[in-house]
Amino acid sequence: MEKILVTGGAGFIGSNLVDKLVQKDCEVYVVDDLSMGKRSNLPRSEHVHFFQRSIIDFDFMEKLLVREQFEYIFLMAAVASVADTVVHPYSTHRVNQDADVFLLEVIRKNNLKPKKVLFTSSAAVYGDDPQLPKGEMSRINPLSPYAIDKYATERFVINYGKLYGINTVATRFFNVYGPKQNPKSPYSGVLSIIADCLSSGSPFNVFGDGEQTRDFVYIDDVVAALMLLIRSENTNGYVYNVATGISTDLNEVISIFEKVSEKKLTVVHKDPRKGDIKYSVADVTRLSNLGYEAMVPITVGLRRYWNFL
Ligand code: NAD
Ligand code: UD1
């Protein structure tokens, strides 16, 4: 059985990945402090070993890595709210960068030989550059502590790979949606907030005219991309956009979600969010060259998401 570590594995993307790994008969170790994730997101299985710890508990993390000698390591734990990192730039930097660099050091110093270390970065690294679509070679302009830490950690991960012979890869997720995304913060993914408003009947605030576009990618496509990236040797030392290559505007998404749920959303228009990016869409050529294809169009993804809820 392959032994796999998923930090942040009780969160939205992490727990969906854990579901898949368990189906594939892996032995999965999850470290999550439950600041955003939930224990109940994880499947009940003797093959899931859960540790409610912070990844900045360096002593614990070092002992775990050395003891378990993981074959695959997914570095997904992060303070994923950009707004939180603006309010707490240093404490979130410890989680979003220091903790992962420390883990790379543990691997290097102890000469551990994971088959792959995968780090999850974000489309946030592209910032507000208007050129579209965003390819991996597009201009980088990280604007928040979150984006700065994601970009810097990405570079550490990729270059630890090159300098010390560790197999590493990084992903830049665009707007991921689907079951188990936590809608509790105003900065949670917009589709989780819309789902929550549709369910509870609360009004939904549209920031701006609703004509902003995003590349919404369904969680199952993201998990499929993660599995593909760790299994391929050719991905070592590269960063990959994970998205669909298709942009959808917010008004359209609302109307699809209303049809799917057979409910009417009460929409309240507010001023655009400060620093909001108007248009975003990915170039996914690099990932497609590995044989990846996003299989879930937004209409299907929203239906699956709603049925789950
Ligand atoms: P999430 O908040 O659901 O998951 C992150 C998990 O990390 C949570 O379960 C949280 O409790 C845990 N965590 C936070 N601080 C921790 C700490 N100090 N120690 C241990 N665990 C800690 O977010 P997500 O959407 O599942 O994101 C997963 C990863 O993907 C993150 O690195 C995030 O930055 C990145 N990402 C997500 C998106 C998206 O659209 N959801 C987009 C770009 C990048
Ligand atoms: C996403 C990421 C962010 C990253 C950015 C990079 C999430 C949750 N956030 O932000 O980490 O920095 O991509 O491009 O994935 N909106 C509303 N009403 C709401 C909530 C949101 O109108 O209640 C609007 C926002 O103003 C935005 C759009 O919906 O225009 C999408 O918002 P959101 O889901 O927060 O994602 P991004 O802003 O794209």
Short mmCIF file of C-alpha atoms and ligand atoms in Angstrom, two decimals:
data_model
loop_
_atom_site.label_atom_id
_atom_site.label_comp_id
_atom_site.label_asym_id
_atom_site.label_seq_id
_atom_site.Cartn_x
_atom_site.Cartn_y
_atom_site.Cartn_z
CA MET A 1 0.00 0.00 0.00
CA GLU A 2 1.34 3.42 -0.89
CA LYS A 3 1.79 5.77 2.03
CA ILE A 4 0.67 9.30 1.33
CA LEU A 5 0.75 12.52 3.36
CA VAL A 6 -1.85 15.21 2.72
CA THR A 7 -1.37 18.39 4.77
CA GLY A 8 -4.63 20.34 4.90
CA GLY A 9 -6.35 17.06 4.07
CA ALA A 10 -9.51 17.88 6.06
CA GLY A 11 -10.16 20.95 3.89
CA PHE A 12 -12.16 21.25 0.71
CA ILE A 13 -9.70 20.09 -1.96
CA GLY A 14 -7.63 17.95 0.41
CA SER A 15 -10.57 15.87 1.66
CA ASN A 16 -11.85 15.23 -1.87
CA LEU A 17 -8.35 14.05 -2.74
CA VAL A 18 -8.29 11.81 0.34
CA ASP A 19 -11.58 10.21 -0.81
CA LYS A 20 -9.95 9.31 -4.12
CA LEU A 21 -6.72 8.02 -2.49
CA VAL A 22 -8.69 5.76 -0.16
CA GLN A 23 -10.64 4.38 -3.13
CA LYS A 24 -7.26 3.61 -4.68
CA ASP A 25 -6.23 1.60 -1.61
CA CYS A 26 -3.64 4.06 -0.33
CA GLU A 27 -2.68 4.52 3.31
CA VAL A 28 -3.38 8.21 3.88
CA TYR A 29 -1.97 10.44 6.64
CA VAL A 30 -3.69 13.77 7.17
CA VAL A 31 -2.29 16.68 9.17
CA ASP A 32 -4.83 19.47 9.61
CA ASP A 33 -5.37 21.90 12.49
CA LEU A 34 -9.09 22.16 11.58
CA SER A 35 -8.88 25.95 11.41
CA MET A 36 -10.94 25.71 8.22
CA GLY A 37 -11.29 21.99 7.55
CA LYS A 38 -13.58 19.54 9.31
CA ARG A 39 -12.96 16.05 10.66
CA SER A 40 -16.29 15.01 9.13
CA ASN A 41 -14.96 15.83 5.64
CA LEU A 42 -12.74 12.76 5.89
CA PRO A 43 -13.96 9.28 5.01
CA ARG A 44 -14.27 6.85 7.91
CA SER A 45 -11.64 4.31 7.06
CA GLU A 46 -8.91 2.43 8.88
CA HIS A 47 -6.65 3.61 6.06
CA VAL A 48 -6.97 7.29 7.05
CA HIS A 49 -4.72 8.43 9.90
CA PHE A 50 -5.72 11.85 11.15
CA PHE A 51 -3.53 14.21 13.18
CA GLN A 52 -5.06 17.44 14.42
CA ARG A 53 -1.82 19.39 14.39
CA SER A 54 -0.47 22.56 12.83
CA ILE A 55 2.14 22.21 10.12
CA ILE A 56 4.15 24.81 12.02
CA ASP A 57 4.62 22.22 14.74
CA PHE A 58 8.05 21.56 13.23
CA ASP A 59 9.13 18.92 15.70
CA PHE A 60 5.98 16.86 15.11
CA MET A 61 6.24 17.23 11.33
CA GLU A 62 9.89 16.18 11.21
CA LYS A 63 9.25 13.09 13.31
CA LEU A 64 6.24 12.16 11.17
CA LEU A 65 8.13 12.46 7.88
CA VAL A 66 11.18 10.57 9.09
CA ARG A 67 9.10 7.82 10.71
CA GLU A 68 6.64 7.22 7.90
CA GLN A 69 8.87 7.71 4.80
CA PHE A 70 5.94 8.78 2.60
CA GLU A 71 5.91 7.89 -1.08
CA TYR A 72 3.82 10.91 -2.02
CA ILE A 73 3.45 14.22 -0.20
CA PHE A 74 0.73 16.78 -0.98
CA LEU A 75 1.43 20.19 0.58
CA MET A 76 -2.07 21.66 0.72
CA ALA A 77 -2.40 23.14 4.20
CA ALA A 78 -2.65 26.91 3.98
CA VAL A 79 -4.53 29.91 5.20
CA ALA A 80 -6.41 30.06 1.92
CA SER A 81 -8.24 33.32 2.57
CA VAL A 82 -6.42 36.21 0.90
CA ALA A 83 -8.16 38.64 3.26
CA ASP A 84 -6.80 36.84 6.33
CA THR A 85 -3.27 37.10 4.99
CA VAL A 86 -3.71 40.84 4.51
CA VAL A 87 -4.77 41.20 8.16
CA HIS A 88 -2.16 38.73 9.54
CA PRO A 89 0.75 38.77 7.07
CA TYR A 90 3.37 37.29 9.38
CA SER A 91 1.46 34.53 11.14
CA THR A 92 0.02 33.36 7.82
CA HIS A 93 3.47 33.52 6.21
CA ARG A 94 4.64 30.98 8.78
CA VAL A 95 1.95 28.58 7.54
CA ASN A 96 1.89 29.49 3.86
CA GLN A 97 5.65 29.47 3.36
CA ASP A 98 7.91 28.66 6.34
CA ALA A 99 6.23 25.38 7.21
CA ASP A 100 6.58 24.04 3.66
CA VAL A 101 10.20 25.15 3.30
CA PHE A 102 10.88 23.42 6.60
CA LEU A 103 9.37 20.18 5.23
CA LEU A 104 11.61 20.43 2.16
CA GLU A 105 14.55 20.81 4.54
CA VAL A 106 13.47 17.71 6.46
CA ILE A 107 13.38 15.78 3.18
CA ARG A 108 16.80 17.09 2.12
CA LYS A 109 18.57 16.68 5.48
CA ASN A 110 17.26 13.18 6.06
CA ASN A 111 17.79 12.15 2.47
CA LEU A 112 14.17 11.05 2.20
CA LYS A 113 13.10 9.82 -1.21
CA PRO A 114 9.42 10.57 -1.84
CA LYS A 115 8.31 9.68 -5.35
CA LYS A 116 6.75 13.14 -5.58
CA VAL A 117 6.13 16.25 -3.53
CA LEU A 118 3.23 18.32 -4.88
CA PHE A 119 2.61 21.89 -3.74
CA THR A 120 -0.69 23.68 -4.36
CA SER A 121 -0.20 27.26 -5.47
CA SER A 122 -2.80 29.65 -6.84
CA ALA A 123 -3.81 31.72 -9.84
CA ALA A 124 -3.40 34.58 -7.35
CA VAL A 125 0.29 34.69 -8.38
CA TYR A 126 -0.76 36.28 -11.71
CA GLY A 127 -2.31 39.23 -9.87
CA ASP A 128 -4.16 41.83 -11.91
CA ASP A 129 -2.20 41.66 -15.14
CA PRO A 130 -4.87 42.15 -17.83
CA GLN A 131 -3.32 39.81 -20.40
CA LEU A 132 -5.45 36.71 -20.95
CA PRO A 133 -5.46 33.75 -20.89
CA LYS A 134 -2.97 33.19 -18.09
CA GLY A 135 -0.31 30.68 -19.11
CA GLU A 136 2.39 29.45 -16.76
CA MET A 137 4.83 31.80 -18.52
CA SER A 138 2.55 34.84 -18.17
CA ARG A 139 3.70 37.77 -16.08
CA ILE A 140 3.67 37.12 -12.35
CA ASN A 141 2.41 39.89 -10.10
CA PRO A 142 1.60 38.62 -6.60
CA LEU A 143 -0.27 41.40 -4.81
CA SER A 144 -1.21 39.98 -1.40
CA PRO A 145 0.82 38.22 1.31
CA TYR A 146 -1.08 35.09 0.23
CA ALA A 147 0.06 35.37 -3.37
CA ILE A 148 3.62 36.30 -2.42
CA ASP A 149 3.92 33.26 -0.15
CA LYS A 150 2.36 31.00 -2.79
CA TYR A 151 4.77 32.20 -5.46
CA ALA A 152 7.85 32.03 -3.23
CA THR A 153 6.96 28.57 -1.94
CA GLU A 154 6.35 27.38 -5.48
CA ARG A 155 9.89 28.49 -6.35
CA PHE A 156 11.32 26.79 -3.24
CA VAL A 157 9.51 23.57 -4.10
CA ILE A 158 10.59 23.58 -7.74
CA ASN A 159 14.18 24.56 -7.01
CA TYR A 160 14.64 22.21 -4.07
CA GLY A 161 13.75 19.64 -6.67
CA LYS A 162 16.40 20.85 -9.08
CA LEU A 163 19.12 21.54 -6.52
CA TYR A 164 18.75 18.48 -4.34
CA GLY A 165 17.24 15.88 -6.64
CA ILE A 166 13.78 15.78 -5.06
CA ASN A 167 10.83 15.01 -7.37
CA THR A 168 8.59 18.04 -7.08
CA VAL A 169 5.72 19.67 -8.95
CA ALA A 170 3.39 22.62 -8.25
CA THR A 171 -0.15 23.51 -9.31
CA ARG A 172 -1.82 26.87 -9.76
CA PHE A 173 -5.50 26.33 -9.08
CA PHE A 174 -8.03 28.69 -10.60
CA ASN A 175 -11.54 28.85 -9.06
CA VAL A 176 -12.24 25.40 -7.69
CA TYR A 177 -15.80 24.53 -6.61
CA GLY A 178 -17.80 21.56 -5.40
CA PRO A 179 -18.79 19.52 -2.34
CA LYS A 180 -17.20 20.26 1.03
CA GLN A 181 -16.09 23.81 0.22
CA ASN A 182 -16.63 25.79 3.41
CA PRO A 183 -18.78 28.91 2.79
CA LYS A 184 -18.23 30.41 6.23
CA SER A 185 -15.96 33.31 5.30
CA PRO A 186 -17.04 36.21 3.04
CA TYR A 187 -13.87 35.34 1.10
CA SER A 188 -14.87 31.71 0.56
CA GLY A 189 -15.31 30.61 -3.04
CA VAL A 190 -18.24 32.47 -4.58
CA LEU A 191 -20.06 29.30 -5.62
CA SER A 192 -20.06 27.95 -2.05
CA ILE A 193 -21.57 31.26 -0.91
CA ILE A 194 -24.24 31.15 -3.65
CA ALA A 195 -25.05 27.53 -2.74
CA ASP A 196 -25.40 28.56 0.88
CA CYS A 197 -27.70 31.49 0.00
CA LEU A 198 -29.84 29.29 -2.25
CA SER A 199 -30.21 26.72 0.53
CA SER A 200 -30.98 29.21 3.31
CA GLY A 201 -32.89 31.79 1.27
CA SER A 202 -30.49 34.55 2.37
CA PRO A 203 -29.69 37.37 -0.05
CA PHE A 204 -26.52 37.12 -2.12
CA ASN A 205 -24.29 40.16 -2.64
CA VAL A 206 -22.95 40.61 -6.15
CA PHE A 207 -19.88 42.80 -5.97
CA GLY A 208 -20.00 44.97 -9.09
CA ASP A 209 -22.09 44.30 -12.20
CA GLY A 210 -21.70 40.51 -12.16
CA GLU A 211 -19.90 40.62 -15.49
CA GLN A 212 -16.59 39.53 -13.97
CA THR A 213 -15.44 36.20 -15.36
CA ARG A 214 -13.68 33.26 -13.75
CA ASP A 215 -12.35 29.88 -14.81
CA PHE A 216 -14.45 27.64 -12.55
CA VAL A 217 -13.13 24.11 -12.27
CA TYR A 218 -15.07 21.28 -10.64
CA ILE A 219 -13.36 19.44 -7.79
CA ASP A 220 -13.41 16.04 -9.57
CA ASP A 221 -11.40 17.52 -12.45
CA VAL A 222 -8.95 18.99 -9.92
CA VAL A 223 -8.49 15.65 -8.17
CA ALA A 224 -7.97 13.96 -11.56
CA ALA A 225 -5.30 16.54 -12.40
CA LEU A 226 -3.54 15.96 -9.05
CA MET A 227 -3.45 12.20 -9.64
CA LEU A 228 -2.07 12.71 -13.14
CA LEU A 229 0.62 15.13 -11.96
CA ILE A 230 2.01 12.89 -9.24
CA ARG A 231 2.08 9.82 -11.45
CA SER A 232 4.02 11.39 -14.32
CA GLU A 233 7.83 11.64 -14.22
CA ASN A 234 7.76 14.42 -16.81
CA THR A 235 6.14 16.83 -14.39
CA ASN A 236 9.21 17.12 -12.15
CA GLY A 237 10.30 20.73 -11.79
CA TYR A 238 7.23 22.26 -13.45
CA VAL A 239 4.26 24.29 -12.39
CA TYR A 240 0.81 23.62 -13.92
CA ASN A 241 -2.34 25.69 -14.20
CA VAL A 242 -5.30 23.59 -13.08
CA ALA A 243 -8.48 24.93 -14.65
CA THR A 244 -10.74 24.36 -17.66
CA GLY A 245 -9.66 27.07 -20.09
CA ILE A 246 -13.27 28.31 -20.20
CA SER A 247 -14.45 31.55 -18.65
CA THR A 248 -17.94 32.10 -17.27
CA ASP A 249 -19.34 35.34 -15.89
CA LEU A 250 -20.95 35.58 -12.49
CA ASN A 251 -24.41 36.50 -13.80
CA GLU A 252 -24.40 33.40 -16.01
CA VAL A 253 -23.29 31.20 -13.13
CA ILE A 254 -26.12 32.56 -10.98
CA SER A 255 -28.66 31.83 -13.68
CA ILE A 256 -27.38 28.25 -14.18
CA PHE A 257 -27.41 27.66 -10.42
CA GLU A 258 -30.99 28.96 -10.18
CA LYS A 259 -32.12 26.53 -12.90
CA VAL A 260 -30.29 23.60 -11.33
CA SER A 261 -31.67 24.29 -7.84
CA GLU A 262 -35.11 25.40 -9.06
CA LYS A 263 -34.80 28.32 -6.65
CA LYS A 264 -34.60 32.06 -7.13
CA LEU A 265 -31.60 33.85 -5.64
CA THR A 266 -32.21 37.21 -4.01
CA VAL A 267 -29.44 39.32 -5.52
CA VAL A 268 -28.23 42.55 -3.92
CA HIS A 269 -25.76 44.64 -5.92
CA LYS A 270 -22.83 46.11 -3.97
CA ASP A 271 -19.76 48.08 -5.01
CA PRO A 272 -16.99 46.00 -6.59
CA ARG A 273 -14.57 44.48 -4.13
CA LYS A 274 -11.37 46.46 -3.68
CA GLY A 275 -8.62 44.82 -5.72
CA ASP A 276 -11.05 42.46 -7.49
CA ILE A 277 -9.81 41.07 -10.79
CA LYS A 278 -12.36 41.64 -13.55
CA TYR A 279 -11.54 38.83 -15.97
CA SER A 280 -9.71 35.58 -15.40
CA VAL A 281 -9.19 32.49 -17.52
CA ALA A 282 -6.39 29.94 -17.75
CA ASP A 283 -4.37 28.56 -20.60
CA VAL A 284 -4.28 24.84 -19.77
CA THR A 285 -2.11 23.70 -22.67
CA ARG A 286 0.69 22.46 -20.42
CA LEU A 287 -1.65 20.22 -18.45
CA SER A 288 -3.50 19.11 -21.61
CA ASN A 289 -0.17 17.96 -23.06
CA LEU A 290 -0.10 15.34 -20.31
CA GLY A 291 -3.44 14.02 -21.52
CA TYR A 292 -5.64 16.04 -19.16
CA GLU A 293 -9.07 17.19 -20.16
CA ALA A 294 -11.57 18.90 -17.87
CA MET A 295 -14.59 16.57 -18.02
CA VAL A 296 -17.16 18.51 -16.03
CA PRO A 297 -18.77 21.56 -17.66
CA ILE A 298 -20.16 24.18 -15.28
CA THR A 299 -23.80 23.10 -15.84
CA VAL A 300 -22.97 19.51 -14.86
CA GLY A 301 -20.69 20.55 -12.00
CA LEU A 302 -23.31 22.81 -10.45
CA ARG A 303 -25.91 20.04 -10.71
CA ARG A 304 -23.60 17.54 -8.99
CA TYR A 305 -22.73 20.09 -6.32
CA TRP A 306 -26.39 20.90 -5.67
CA ASN A 307 -27.34 17.21 -5.53
CA PHE A 308 -24.56 16.64 -2.98
CA LEU A 309 -25.94 19.44 -0.81
P1 NAD B 1 -9.34 24.87 2.69
O1 NAD B 1 -9.25 26.05 3.60
O2 NAD B 1 -10.62 24.12 2.65
O3 NAD B 1 -8.17 23.83 3.04
C1 NAD B 1 -6.97 24.19 3.66
C2 NAD B 1 -6.83 23.30 4.88
O4 NAD B 1 -5.62 23.64 5.57
C3 NAD B 1 -7.98 23.49 5.90
O5 NAD B 1 -8.54 22.24 6.20
C4 NAD B 1 -7.30 24.10 7.11
O6 NAD B 1 -7.92 23.70 8.33
C5 NAD B 1 -5.89 23.60 6.97
N1 NAD B 1 -4.89 24.43 7.63
C6 NAD B 1 -4.81 25.79 7.66
N2 NAD B 1 -3.76 26.17 8.42
C7 NAD B 1 -3.17 25.02 8.88
C8 NAD B 1 -2.06 24.74 9.71
N3 NAD B 1 -1.33 25.73 10.25
N4 NAD B 1 -1.75 23.46 9.95
C9 NAD B 1 -2.49 22.45 9.44
N5 NAD B 1 -3.55 22.65 8.66
C10 NAD B 1 -3.89 23.93 8.39
O7 NAD B 1 -8.91 25.38 1.26
P2 NAD B 1 -8.89 24.60 -0.13
O8 NAD B 1 -9.73 25.37 -1.05
O9 NAD B 1 -9.12 23.16 0.07
O10 NAD B 1 -7.38 24.85 -0.56
C11 NAD B 1 -6.39 23.81 -0.57
C12 NAD B 1 -5.10 24.41 -1.10
O11 NAD B 1 -5.31 24.88 -2.43
C13 NAD B 1 -4.61 25.61 -0.31
O12 NAD B 1 -3.21 25.57 -0.28
C14 NAD B 1 -5.09 26.79 -1.12
O13 NAD B 1 -4.28 27.92 -0.91
C15 NAD B 1 -4.98 26.25 -2.54
N6 NAD B 1 -5.86 26.92 -3.50
C16 NAD B 1 -7.23 26.75 -3.45
C17 NAD B 1 -8.04 27.37 -4.42
C18 NAD B 1 -9.55 27.20 -4.47
O14 NAD B 1 -10.18 27.64 -5.45
N7 NAD B 1 -10.16 26.54 -3.52
C19 NAD B 1 -7.46 28.21 -5.38
C20 NAD B 1 -6.08 28.36 -5.37
C21 NAD B 1 -5.29 27.70 -4.44
C1 UD1 B 2 -9.79 33.53 -6.23
C2 UD1 B 2 -9.22 32.92 -4.97
C3 UD1 B 2 -8.17 33.80 -4.41
C4 UD1 B 2 -7.15 34.19 -5.48
C5 UD1 B 2 -7.82 34.69 -6.76
C6 UD1 B 2 -6.79 34.79 -7.88
C7 UD1 B 2 -11.00 31.64 -3.94
C8 UD1 B 2 -11.98 31.55 -2.83
N1 UD1 B 2 -10.26 32.75 -3.97
O1 UD1 B 2 -10.40 34.76 -5.89
O2 UD1 B 2 -7.52 33.07 -3.39
O3 UD1 B 2 -6.36 35.25 -5.00
O4 UD1 B 2 -8.78 33.75 -7.18
O5 UD1 B 2 -7.38 35.09 -9.08
O6 UD1 B 2 -10.84 30.73 -4.72
N2 UD1 B 2 -18.14 37.64 -5.34
C9 UD1 B 2 -19.38 38.22 -5.18
N3 UD1 B 2 -20.06 37.97 -4.04
C10 UD1 B 2 -19.57 37.19 -3.02
C11 UD1 B 2 -18.30 36.60 -3.20
C12 UD1 B 2 -17.61 36.85 -4.38
O7 UD1 B 2 -19.86 38.94 -6.07
O8 UD1 B 2 -20.23 37.00 -1.99
C13 UD1 B 2 -17.40 37.90 -6.58
C14 UD1 B 2 -16.02 38.43 -6.31
O9 UD1 B 2 -16.05 39.84 -6.16
C15 UD1 B 2 -15.28 37.97 -7.56
C16 UD1 B 2 -15.97 36.65 -7.93
O10 UD1 B 2 -17.23 36.67 -7.26
O11 UD1 B 2 -15.42 38.89 -8.59
C17 UD1 B 2 -15.19 35.43 -7.50
O12 UD1 B 2 -14.87 35.60 -6.14
P1 UD1 B 2 -14.09 34.48 -5.27
O13 UD1 B 2 -14.81 33.21 -5.33
O14 UD1 B 2 -13.82 35.10 -3.93
O15 UD1 B 2 -12.76 34.23 -6.07
P2 UD1 B 2 -11.65 35.22 -6.68
O16 UD1 B 2 -11.92 36.63 -6.35
O17 UD1 B 2 -11.54 34.86 -8.12
#
